[in-house]
Amino acid sequence: MAPVTCIRNAEWIVAWDAHQRRHVYRRDVDVVLDGPRISSVGPSYRGHADTVVDGRRLLVMPGLVNLHAHPTTEPANKGIREEHGVPEMYMTGLYERVAAFRLDEEGRQAAAEVAYSELLSSGVTSLLDLSPPFPGWIDLLARSGLRGFVAPGYASARWRLENSYEVQFEWDEPGGRRGLEQAERLIRDVEAHPCARLSGVVYPMQIDACTEDLLRESIALSRRTGRPLVTHAAQSVPEFQLMVRRHGTTPIQWAQDIGLLGPRTILGHAIFIDEHSWLNWWSHRDLDALADTRTSIAHCPTPFARYGQVLEHLGRYLRRGVNVGLGTDVSPHNLLEEMRWAVVLARIAARDITAVATADVFHAATVGGAGALGRDDIGRLAPGCKADLVLVDLDDPSMVPARDPLRSLIYTAAERAVRDVYVDGMQVVANRRVLTLDRPAAAARLAEAQRRMLEAVPRHDYAGRSAEAITPLSLPLVGPEPDSQPG
């Protein structure tokens, strides 16, 4: 028999109201985990329990669903990415950074372990992991305890730079097709993994770096197998301009023309749609195309905010009927902080405090992401759903006073108040410590890998520049002061 855990008399819970299709607060409730599923949510549970957790002074909420992350690269960009951008590229540093800063395989393994630890510590239980495959990836993800949606990436081309103002491409169409075939084989292996928490996602990496044929083959695979499909689209002004030159229309409208949009498709990041103020484009059809086709968006506010860019605006997307999930496309991998950024930036972009509510971003970080992945058994706390949940310490000083515990968590406490995390009924974080991974050891390996990456930058940068020339330290580094002499 599966072990039964009862969280007794939880002071607050975020429960799912199936009739209203929304999260609601409940108080003084027992939550029962029967193996991998929630069996009961209600007062005064009288049945058997192998383990009883005192729920007094706890908020119990569903585990968060992270709809977009690059765990094998982004942790290595700490100290690099925060202020890196290229004005000639309309502020994005994406293309320059990808070309010049290349993490080796050992570094990618360390980065993934650091990122998985950050995710668990901030209450993420389900992760859409967008990564180029590397040895040991799947076993590490399984060992982490996360519910993994594995998206092995492939493309027809790599970005290449010869200057600071134009993106060029190194095309390898046969390589793209081989990448698709390899990804399909890996996905089959993933879905046979004995942990039973992993599933596959079709991932042609960028709409501008894949041929139409490769995208159509990817669409066919997604439809044939029922798997979600994810790609990057409308993520930068250079991409928008390039796609207009190629096809005479916006990235979103071209995606609709070739059948890429649809209820199984997730677009990261769909910021630069035709109505965005940075584009001054004539049409206003992209948002309708996304809503009418039931395409989902993975919204990751932090990396774009660092460039000075925002989605315009989240409230408009939601009111138009676009399904939106949230992701962590940058270090730290902290979805609670992304919720805070999402709601605040939406209000700034709209100049309206009513544009987006706390409930909206919590929905996006749970049910929105789950729906995009085709799942109705995660991201919500209800009988029959997966036993993926988070226990928040209401006595943590950052939560007090906890008049409205979600507001205290999202706007103030974040991961500091996340005490325990369960995935599939198994505890993976206990008293703020990740049980499945060794984050300090992984961070030490990552620091060494970053050092190697920085040393190699001049070999990869188009102008042969050093890492320090591309992204200087935040303060000048000076030598020791000479001894002062009296007099």
Coordinates of C-alpha atoms in Angstrom, one line a residue:
M1 CA 0.0 0.0 0.0
A2 CA 1.1 3.5 -0.7
P3 CA 2.0 5.7 2.3
V4 CA -0.7 8.1 3.5
T5 CA 0.3 11.5 4.8
C6 CA -2.3 13.7 6.5
I7 CA -1.6 17.5 6.9
R8 CA -3.8 18.0 9.9
N9 CA -5.8 21.2 10.5
A10 CA -4.0 23.4 8.0
E11 CA -4.6 27.0 9.0
W12 CA -4.9 28.2 5.3
I13 CA -5.1 26.2 2.1
V14 CA -5.4 27.3 -1.5
A15 CA -8.1 24.9 -2.8
W16 CA -9.4 24.4 -6.3
D17 CA -13.1 25.2 -6.8
A18 CA -14.0 23.0 -9.8
H19 CA -17.4 24.6 -10.4
Q20 CA -16.0 28.1 -10.5
R21 CA -12.7 27.0 -12.1
R22 CA -10.6 29.1 -9.7
H23 CA -8.5 28.9 -6.6
V24 CA -10.1 29.8 -3.3
Y25 CA -9.0 30.0 0.3
R26 CA -10.2 27.5 2.9
R27 CA -9.3 27.4 6.6
D28 CA -8.7 24.7 9.2
V29 CA -8.8 21.9 6.7
D30 CA -7.1 18.4 6.5
V31 CA -5.2 17.5 3.3
V32 CA -4.5 13.8 2.7
L33 CA -2.0 12.4 0.3
D34 CA -2.5 8.8 -0.6
G35 CA 0.7 7.9 -2.4
P36 CA 1.0 10.0 -5.6
R37 CA -2.5 11.5 -5.4
I38 CA -4.5 13.8 -3.1
S39 CA -7.4 11.7 -1.6
S40 CA -9.1 14.2 0.6
V41 CA -9.4 17.9 1.2
G42 CA -11.8 18.7 4.0
P43 CA -12.3 19.0 7.8
S44 CA -11.8 16.2 10.4
Y45 CA -10.2 13.4 8.4
R46 CA -10.8 10.1 10.3
G47 CA -8.9 7.6 8.2
H48 CA -5.6 5.9 8.5
A49 CA -2.4 8.0 8.1
D50 CA 1.2 6.8 8.2
T51 CA 2.5 10.3 8.8
V52 CA 0.7 13.3 10.3
V53 CA 1.9 16.8 9.8
D54 CA 0.7 19.6 12.1
G55 CA -0.9 22.1 9.7
R56 CA -1.3 24.8 12.3
R57 CA 0.6 27.9 11.2
L58 CA 1.0 26.6 7.7
L59 CA -0.4 27.6 4.3
V60 CA -0.8 24.6 2.0
M61 CA -0.9 25.4 -1.7
P62 CA -0.6 23.5 -5.0
G63 CA 2.9 23.0 -6.4
L64 CA 3.9 25.6 -9.0
V65 CA 4.1 24.8 -12.7
N66 CA 7.1 26.4 -14.4
L67 CA 6.3 26.7 -18.1
H68 CA 9.7 27.9 -19.4
A69 CA 13.2 27.4 -18.1
H70 CA 16.8 26.7 -19.4
P71 CA 18.3 25.1 -16.3
T72 CA 21.5 23.9 -18.1
T73 CA 22.7 27.4 -19.0
E74 CA 21.2 30.2 -17.0
P75 CA 22.8 29.6 -13.6
A76 CA 26.2 30.1 -15.3
N77 CA 25.1 33.6 -16.4
K78 CA 25.0 34.9 -12.8
G79 CA 27.1 38.1 -12.7
I80 CA 27.0 38.2 -16.5
R81 CA 23.5 38.7 -17.7
E82 CA 22.0 41.2 -15.3
E83 CA 23.2 44.3 -17.1
H84 CA 24.2 42.8 -20.5
G85 CA 22.4 44.1 -23.5
V86 CA 23.2 45.5 -27.0
P87 CA 21.5 48.8 -27.9
E88 CA 21.9 48.1 -31.6
M89 CA 19.8 45.0 -31.1
Y90 CA 17.0 46.9 -29.5
M91 CA 18.6 46.2 -26.1
T92 CA 18.5 42.4 -26.2
G93 CA 21.8 40.7 -25.3
L94 CA 20.5 37.2 -26.3
Y95 CA 22.4 36.8 -29.6
E96 CA 25.7 38.2 -28.4
R97 CA 25.6 36.2 -25.2
V98 CA 24.7 32.9 -26.8
A99 CA 27.5 33.2 -29.4
A100 CA 30.2 34.2 -26.9
F101 CA 29.4 32.5 -23.6
R102 CA 29.5 28.7 -24.0
L103 CA 29.2 26.4 -21.1
D104 CA 30.9 23.0 -21.3
E105 CA 29.2 19.7 -20.5
E106 CA 30.4 19.5 -17.0
G107 CA 29.2 23.0 -16.4
R108 CA 25.8 22.3 -17.8
Q109 CA 25.3 19.3 -15.4
A110 CA 26.3 21.6 -12.5
A111 CA 24.0 24.4 -13.7
A112 CA 21.1 22.0 -14.0
E113 CA 21.5 20.7 -10.4
V114 CA 21.7 24.3 -9.1
A115 CA 18.6 25.3 -11.0
Y116 CA 16.6 22.3 -10.0
S117 CA 17.5 23.0 -6.4
E118 CA 16.4 26.7 -6.8
L119 CA 13.1 25.6 -8.4
L120 CA 12.2 23.1 -5.6
S121 CA 13.2 25.6 -2.9
S122 CA 10.8 28.2 -4.4
G123 CA 7.8 25.7 -4.6
V124 CA 8.1 24.5 -8.2
T125 CA 7.0 20.9 -8.5
S126 CA 6.5 20.7 -12.4
L127 CA 9.1 22.0 -14.8
L128 CA 9.1 22.4 -18.6
D129 CA 12.9 21.9 -19.1
L130 CA 14.1 23.3 -22.5
S131 CA 17.6 22.0 -22.9
P132 CA 19.9 20.7 -25.6
P133 CA 20.4 17.0 -24.6
F134 CA 23.5 16.0 -22.7
P135 CA 24.6 12.8 -21.0
G136 CA 23.1 12.3 -17.5
W137 CA 20.4 14.9 -18.1
I138 CA 17.4 12.6 -17.6
D139 CA 18.8 10.7 -14.7
L140 CA 19.6 14.0 -12.9
L141 CA 16.1 15.4 -13.5
A142 CA 14.5 12.2 -12.3
R143 CA 16.7 12.2 -9.2
S144 CA 15.7 15.8 -8.4
G145 CA 12.1 14.6 -7.7
L146 CA 10.6 17.3 -10.0
R147 CA 7.8 16.4 -12.3
G148 CA 9.7 16.9 -15.6
F149 CA 8.4 17.8 -19.0
V150 CA 11.4 17.2 -21.1
A151 CA 12.0 19.3 -24.2
P152 CA 15.2 18.3 -26.0
G153 CA 15.9 21.1 -28.4
Y154 CA 16.9 21.1 -32.1
A155 CA 17.0 23.6 -34.9
S156 CA 18.0 24.1 -38.5
A157 CA 20.5 26.8 -37.8
R158 CA 22.6 28.5 -35.2
W159 CA 22.7 32.3 -34.6
R160 CA 26.0 33.9 -35.7
L161 CA 27.3 37.5 -35.3
E162 CA 29.8 39.5 -37.3
N163 CA 28.9 42.8 -35.8
S164 CA 26.7 44.3 -33.1
Y165 CA 23.6 45.1 -35.2
E166 CA 22.7 42.1 -37.4
V167 CA 21.9 38.4 -36.6
Q168 CA 23.1 35.9 -39.1
F169 CA 22.6 32.2 -39.4
E170 CA 24.7 29.1 -39.9
W171 CA 22.2 26.7 -41.6
D172 CA 22.4 23.0 -41.4
E173 CA 19.0 21.6 -42.5
P174 CA 20.0 17.9 -42.4
G175 CA 21.3 18.5 -38.9
G176 CA 17.9 19.9 -37.9
R177 CA 16.2 16.8 -39.1
R178 CA 18.6 14.6 -37.3
G179 CA 18.0 16.6 -34.2
L180 CA 14.3 16.0 -34.5
E181 CA 14.8 12.3 -34.9
Q182 CA 17.2 12.2 -31.9
A183 CA 14.7 14.2 -29.8
E184 CA 11.9 11.8 -30.6
R185 CA 14.0 8.8 -29.6
L186 CA 15.0 10.6 -26.3
I187 CA 11.4 11.4 -25.6
R188 CA 10.5 7.7 -25.9
D189 CA 13.2 6.8 -23.4
V190 CA 12.1 9.6 -21.1
E191 CA 8.5 8.4 -21.0
A192 CA 9.7 4.9 -20.2
H193 CA 11.8 6.1 -17.2
P194 CA 11.0 4.1 -14.0
C195 CA 10.3 7.2 -12.0
A196 CA 7.1 7.7 -13.9
R197 CA 7.2 11.5 -13.5
L198 CA 8.7 12.4 -16.8
S199 CA 7.1 13.1 -20.2
G200 CA 8.2 14.6 -23.5
V201 CA 7.6 17.8 -25.3
V202 CA 8.4 18.6 -28.9
Y203 CA 10.9 21.5 -29.0
P204 CA 12.0 23.2 -32.3
M205 CA 14.0 25.8 -30.5
Q206 CA 13.3 29.2 -32.3
I207 CA 10.9 30.1 -35.0
D208 CA 13.6 32.1 -36.9
A209 CA 16.2 29.2 -36.7
C210 CA 14.0 26.5 -38.0
T211 CA 12.9 25.9 -41.6
E212 CA 9.3 25.7 -42.5
D213 CA 9.7 22.0 -43.3
L214 CA 11.2 21.3 -39.8
L215 CA 8.4 23.2 -38.1
R216 CA 5.8 21.3 -40.1
E217 CA 7.4 18.0 -39.2
S218 CA 7.4 19.0 -35.5
I219 CA 3.8 20.0 -35.7
A220 CA 2.9 16.6 -37.2
L221 CA 4.8 14.8 -34.5
S222 CA 3.0 16.8 -31.8
R223 CA -0.4 16.1 -33.3
R224 CA 0.4 12.4 -34.0
T225 CA 1.5 11.7 -30.4
G226 CA -0.6 14.2 -28.5
R227 CA 2.5 15.8 -27.0
P228 CA 2.8 19.6 -26.4
L229 CA 5.0 21.6 -28.7
V230 CA 7.1 24.6 -27.5
T231 CA 9.2 27.1 -29.4
H232 CA 10.4 30.7 -29.0
A233 CA 8.5 33.3 -31.0
A234 CA 8.1 37.1 -30.9
Q235 CA 10.9 37.3 -28.3
S236 CA 12.9 40.2 -29.8
V237 CA 12.6 43.1 -32.2
P238 CA 15.4 41.7 -34.4
E239 CA 13.4 38.5 -34.7
F240 CA 10.2 40.4 -35.6
Q241 CA 12.0 42.4 -38.3
L242 CA 13.8 39.4 -39.7
M243 CA 10.6 37.3 -40.0
V244 CA 8.8 40.3 -41.7
R245 CA 11.7 40.4 -44.3
R246 CA 11.5 36.7 -44.9
H247 CA 7.7 36.2 -45.0
G248 CA 6.1 39.7 -45.2
T249 CA 4.1 39.2 -42.0
T250 CA 4.6 39.0 -38.3
P251 CA 6.1 35.9 -36.6
I252 CA 2.7 35.1 -34.9
Q253 CA 0.7 35.5 -38.2
W254 CA 3.3 33.3 -40.1
A255 CA 3.1 30.7 -37.3
Q256 CA -0.7 30.7 -37.8
D257 CA -0.3 30.4 -41.6
I258 CA 1.8 27.2 -41.3
G259 CA -0.4 25.6 -38.6
L260 CA 2.0 26.1 -35.7
L261 CA -0.6 27.8 -33.5
G262 CA -3.0 25.7 -31.6
P263 CA -4.1 24.3 -28.2
R264 CA -1.0 22.1 -27.9
T265 CA 1.4 24.9 -28.7
I266 CA 3.3 27.0 -26.1
L267 CA 5.1 30.1 -27.3
G268 CA 7.9 31.7 -25.3
H269 CA 7.6 34.7 -25.0
A270 CA 5.3 36.3 -27.5
I271 CA 6.1 39.8 -26.2
F272 CA 6.7 41.5 -29.5
I273 CA 3.3 41.0 -31.1
D274 CA 2.2 43.5 -33.8
E275 CA 0.6 45.9 -31.3
H276 CA 3.8 46.4 -29.2
S277 CA 4.8 50.0 -29.0
W278 CA 8.4 49.3 -29.9
L279 CA 7.4 47.9 -33.4
N280 CA 5.0 50.6 -34.8
W281 CA 3.5 47.8 -37.0
W282 CA 0.3 48.4 -38.9
S283 CA -1.7 45.3 -38.1
H284 CA -3.5 44.4 -34.8
R285 CA -4.2 40.7 -35.3
D286 CA -1.6 38.8 -33.3
L287 CA -3.4 38.8 -30.0
D288 CA -6.6 37.6 -31.7
A289 CA -4.7 34.8 -33.4
L290 CA -3.3 33.6 -30.2
A291 CA -6.6 33.6 -28.4
D292 CA -8.7 32.2 -31.3
T293 CA -6.3 29.2 -31.7
R294 CA -6.0 28.6 -27.9
T295 CA -2.3 28.9 -28.1
S296 CA -0.5 29.3 -24.7
I297 CA 2.1 31.8 -23.8
A298 CA 5.0 31.2 -21.4
H299 CA 5.6 34.6 -19.8
C300 CA 9.0 35.3 -18.2
P301 CA 9.1 38.9 -17.1
T302 CA 12.5 39.2 -15.4
P303 CA 15.0 38.8 -18.3
F304 CA 13.1 41.3 -20.5
A305 CA 12.6 43.8 -17.7
R306 CA 16.4 43.8 -17.3
Y307 CA 16.6 44.9 -21.0
G308 CA 14.0 47.6 -20.3
Q309 CA 11.3 45.6 -22.1
V310 CA 7.8 44.5 -21.0
L311 CA 4.8 42.6 -22.2
E312 CA 2.1 45.1 -23.2
H313 CA 0.4 44.0 -21.1
L314 CA -0.5 40.8 -19.2
G315 CA -4.0 41.9 -18.4
R316 CA -4.8 42.4 -22.1
Y317 CA -3.6 38.9 -23.0
L318 CA -5.7 37.4 -20.2
R319 CA -8.9 39.4 -20.9
R320 CA -8.6 38.5 -24.6
G321 CA -8.6 34.8 -23.5
V322 CA -5.0 33.9 -24.1
N323 CA -3.9 31.1 -21.7
V324 CA -0.7 32.3 -20.0
G325 CA 1.7 30.4 -17.8
L326 CA 4.8 31.7 -16.1
G327 CA 8.5 30.7 -16.4
T328 CA 12.0 31.4 -15.1
D329 CA 14.1 32.2 -18.2
V330 CA 16.9 33.5 -16.0
S331 CA 18.8 33.0 -12.8
P332 CA 17.5 32.9 -10.1
H333 CA 15.0 30.2 -11.0
N334 CA 12.4 31.5 -8.6
L335 CA 8.8 31.4 -9.8
L336 CA 7.5 33.3 -6.8
E337 CA 9.7 36.3 -7.8
E338 CA 8.4 36.0 -11.4
M339 CA 4.8 36.3 -10.1
R340 CA 5.7 39.5 -8.3
W341 CA 7.4 40.9 -11.4
A342 CA 4.5 39.8 -13.6
V343 CA 1.9 41.6 -11.6
V344 CA 3.9 44.8 -11.0
L345 CA 5.1 45.2 -14.6
A346 CA 1.7 44.6 -16.0
R347 CA 0.3 47.4 -13.8
I348 CA 3.1 49.7 -14.9
A349 CA 2.6 48.9 -18.6
A350 CA -1.2 49.4 -18.2
R351 CA -0.8 52.4 -15.9
D352 CA -3.6 50.7 -14.0
I353 CA -3.5 48.9 -10.6
T354 CA -6.6 46.9 -11.7
A355 CA -4.9 45.5 -14.8
V356 CA -3.8 42.3 -13.1
A357 CA -4.5 40.8 -9.7
T358 CA -2.6 38.5 -7.4
A359 CA -5.1 35.8 -8.2
D360 CA -4.3 36.2 -11.9
V361 CA -0.6 35.5 -11.6
F362 CA -1.1 32.6 -9.1
H363 CA -3.5 31.1 -11.6
A364 CA -0.9 31.5 -14.4
A365 CA 1.8 29.9 -12.2
T366 CA -0.4 26.9 -11.5
V367 CA -3.5 26.1 -13.7
G368 CA -2.3 28.2 -16.6
G369 CA 0.9 26.2 -16.9
A370 CA -0.9 22.9 -16.3
G371 CA -3.4 23.7 -19.0
A372 CA -0.7 24.5 -21.5
L373 CA 0.9 21.1 -20.9
G374 CA -2.5 19.4 -21.3
R375 CA -2.8 18.4 -17.6
D376 CA -5.8 18.9 -15.4
D377 CA -4.3 17.0 -12.4
I378 CA -1.5 19.3 -11.5
G379 CA -1.4 23.0 -10.3
R380 CA -4.5 22.5 -8.2
L381 CA -5.3 21.2 -4.8
A382 CA -8.3 18.8 -5.0
P383 CA -9.1 15.1 -4.5
G384 CA -7.8 13.0 -7.4
C385 CA -5.1 15.5 -8.4
K386 CA -1.4 14.7 -8.1
A387 CA 0.0 15.1 -4.6
D388 CA 2.3 18.0 -5.6
L389 CA 2.1 20.6 -2.9
V390 CA 3.9 23.3 -0.9
L391 CA 3.8 24.0 2.8
V392 CA 4.5 27.7 3.6
D393 CA 5.6 28.7 7.1
L394 CA 3.2 31.4 8.4
D395 CA 5.6 32.1 11.3
D396 CA 8.5 33.1 9.1
P397 CA 9.1 36.7 9.9
S398 CA 8.8 37.6 6.2
M399 CA 5.2 36.3 6.2
V400 CA 4.1 38.0 9.4
P401 CA 1.4 39.4 9.6
A402 CA -0.2 36.9 7.3
R403 CA -3.6 38.6 6.8
D404 CA -3.6 37.4 3.2
P405 CA -0.9 34.6 3.0
L406 CA -0.5 34.6 -0.8
R407 CA 0.2 38.3 -0.9
S408 CA 2.7 37.9 1.9
L409 CA 4.3 35.1 0.0
I410 CA 4.4 36.7 -3.4
Y411 CA 5.2 40.3 -2.6
T412 CA 7.5 39.8 0.5
A413 CA 8.6 36.4 1.6
A414 CA 9.1 34.4 -1.6
E415 CA 11.2 31.3 -1.1
R416 CA 12.3 32.3 2.4
A417 CA 8.9 31.0 3.7
V418 CA 8.8 27.7 1.7
R419 CA 9.3 25.1 4.3
D420 CA 8.3 21.7 2.7
V421 CA 7.6 20.5 -0.8
Y422 CA 6.0 17.2 -2.0
V423 CA 6.0 15.8 -5.5
D424 CA 4.0 12.7 -6.2
G425 CA 3.4 12.4 -2.5
M426 CA 7.1 12.2 -1.8
Q427 CA 8.8 14.9 0.3
V428 CA 11.6 16.5 -1.7
V429 CA 12.1 19.6 0.5
A430 CA 12.1 19.4 4.3
N431 CA 12.5 22.4 6.6
R432 CA 13.9 24.4 3.6
R433 CA 16.5 21.8 2.6
V434 CA 16.4 20.0 -0.7
L435 CA 16.6 16.3 0.0
T436 CA 17.4 15.0 -3.4
L437 CA 20.3 17.2 -4.6
D438 CA 23.5 18.7 -3.3
R439 CA 23.3 22.4 -4.2
P440 CA 26.5 23.6 -2.5
A441 CA 28.6 21.0 -4.3
A442 CA 26.9 21.7 -7.6
A443 CA 27.4 25.5 -7.1
A444 CA 31.1 24.9 -6.5
R445 CA 31.4 23.0 -9.8
L446 CA 29.4 25.7 -11.5
A447 CA 31.8 28.4 -10.4
E448 CA 34.7 26.5 -11.9
A449 CA 32.8 25.9 -15.1
Q450 CA 31.9 29.6 -15.3
R451 CA 35.6 30.5 -15.0
R452 CA 36.4 28.2 -17.9
M453 CA 33.6 29.7 -19.9
L454 CA 34.8 33.3 -19.3
E455 CA 38.4 32.4 -20.3
A456 CA 37.1 31.0 -23.6
V457 CA 35.0 34.0 -24.6
P458 CA 37.6 35.7 -26.9
R459 CA 37.7 32.5 -29.0
H460 CA 33.9 32.7 -29.7
D461 CA 33.2 36.4 -29.7
Y462 CA 33.0 37.9 -33.2
A463 CA 35.4 40.7 -32.3
G464 CA 37.7 38.6 -30.0
R465 CA 36.7 40.6 -26.9
S466 CA 37.1 39.4 -23.4
A467 CA 34.2 38.7 -21.1
E468 CA 35.1 41.8 -19.1
A469 CA 34.9 43.9 -22.3
I470 CA 31.4 42.5 -23.2
T471 CA 29.9 42.7 -19.7
P472 CA 32.1 44.7 -17.2
L473 CA 31.9 44.4 -13.5
S474 CA 29.4 46.6 -11.8
L475 CA 32.2 48.6 -10.1
P476 CA 35.7 49.3 -11.2
L477 CA 38.3 46.8 -9.8
V478 CA 41.2 48.8 -8.4
G479 CA 44.5 47.6 -6.8
P480 CA 45.5 48.1 -3.2
E481 CA 46.1 51.7 -2.1
P482 CA 49.7 52.6 -1.5
D483 CA 50.7 53.0 2.1
S484 CA 50.0 56.5 3.1
Q485 CA 52.8 58.4 4.7
P486 CA 52.3 60.8 7.6
G487 CA 53.0 64.4 7.0

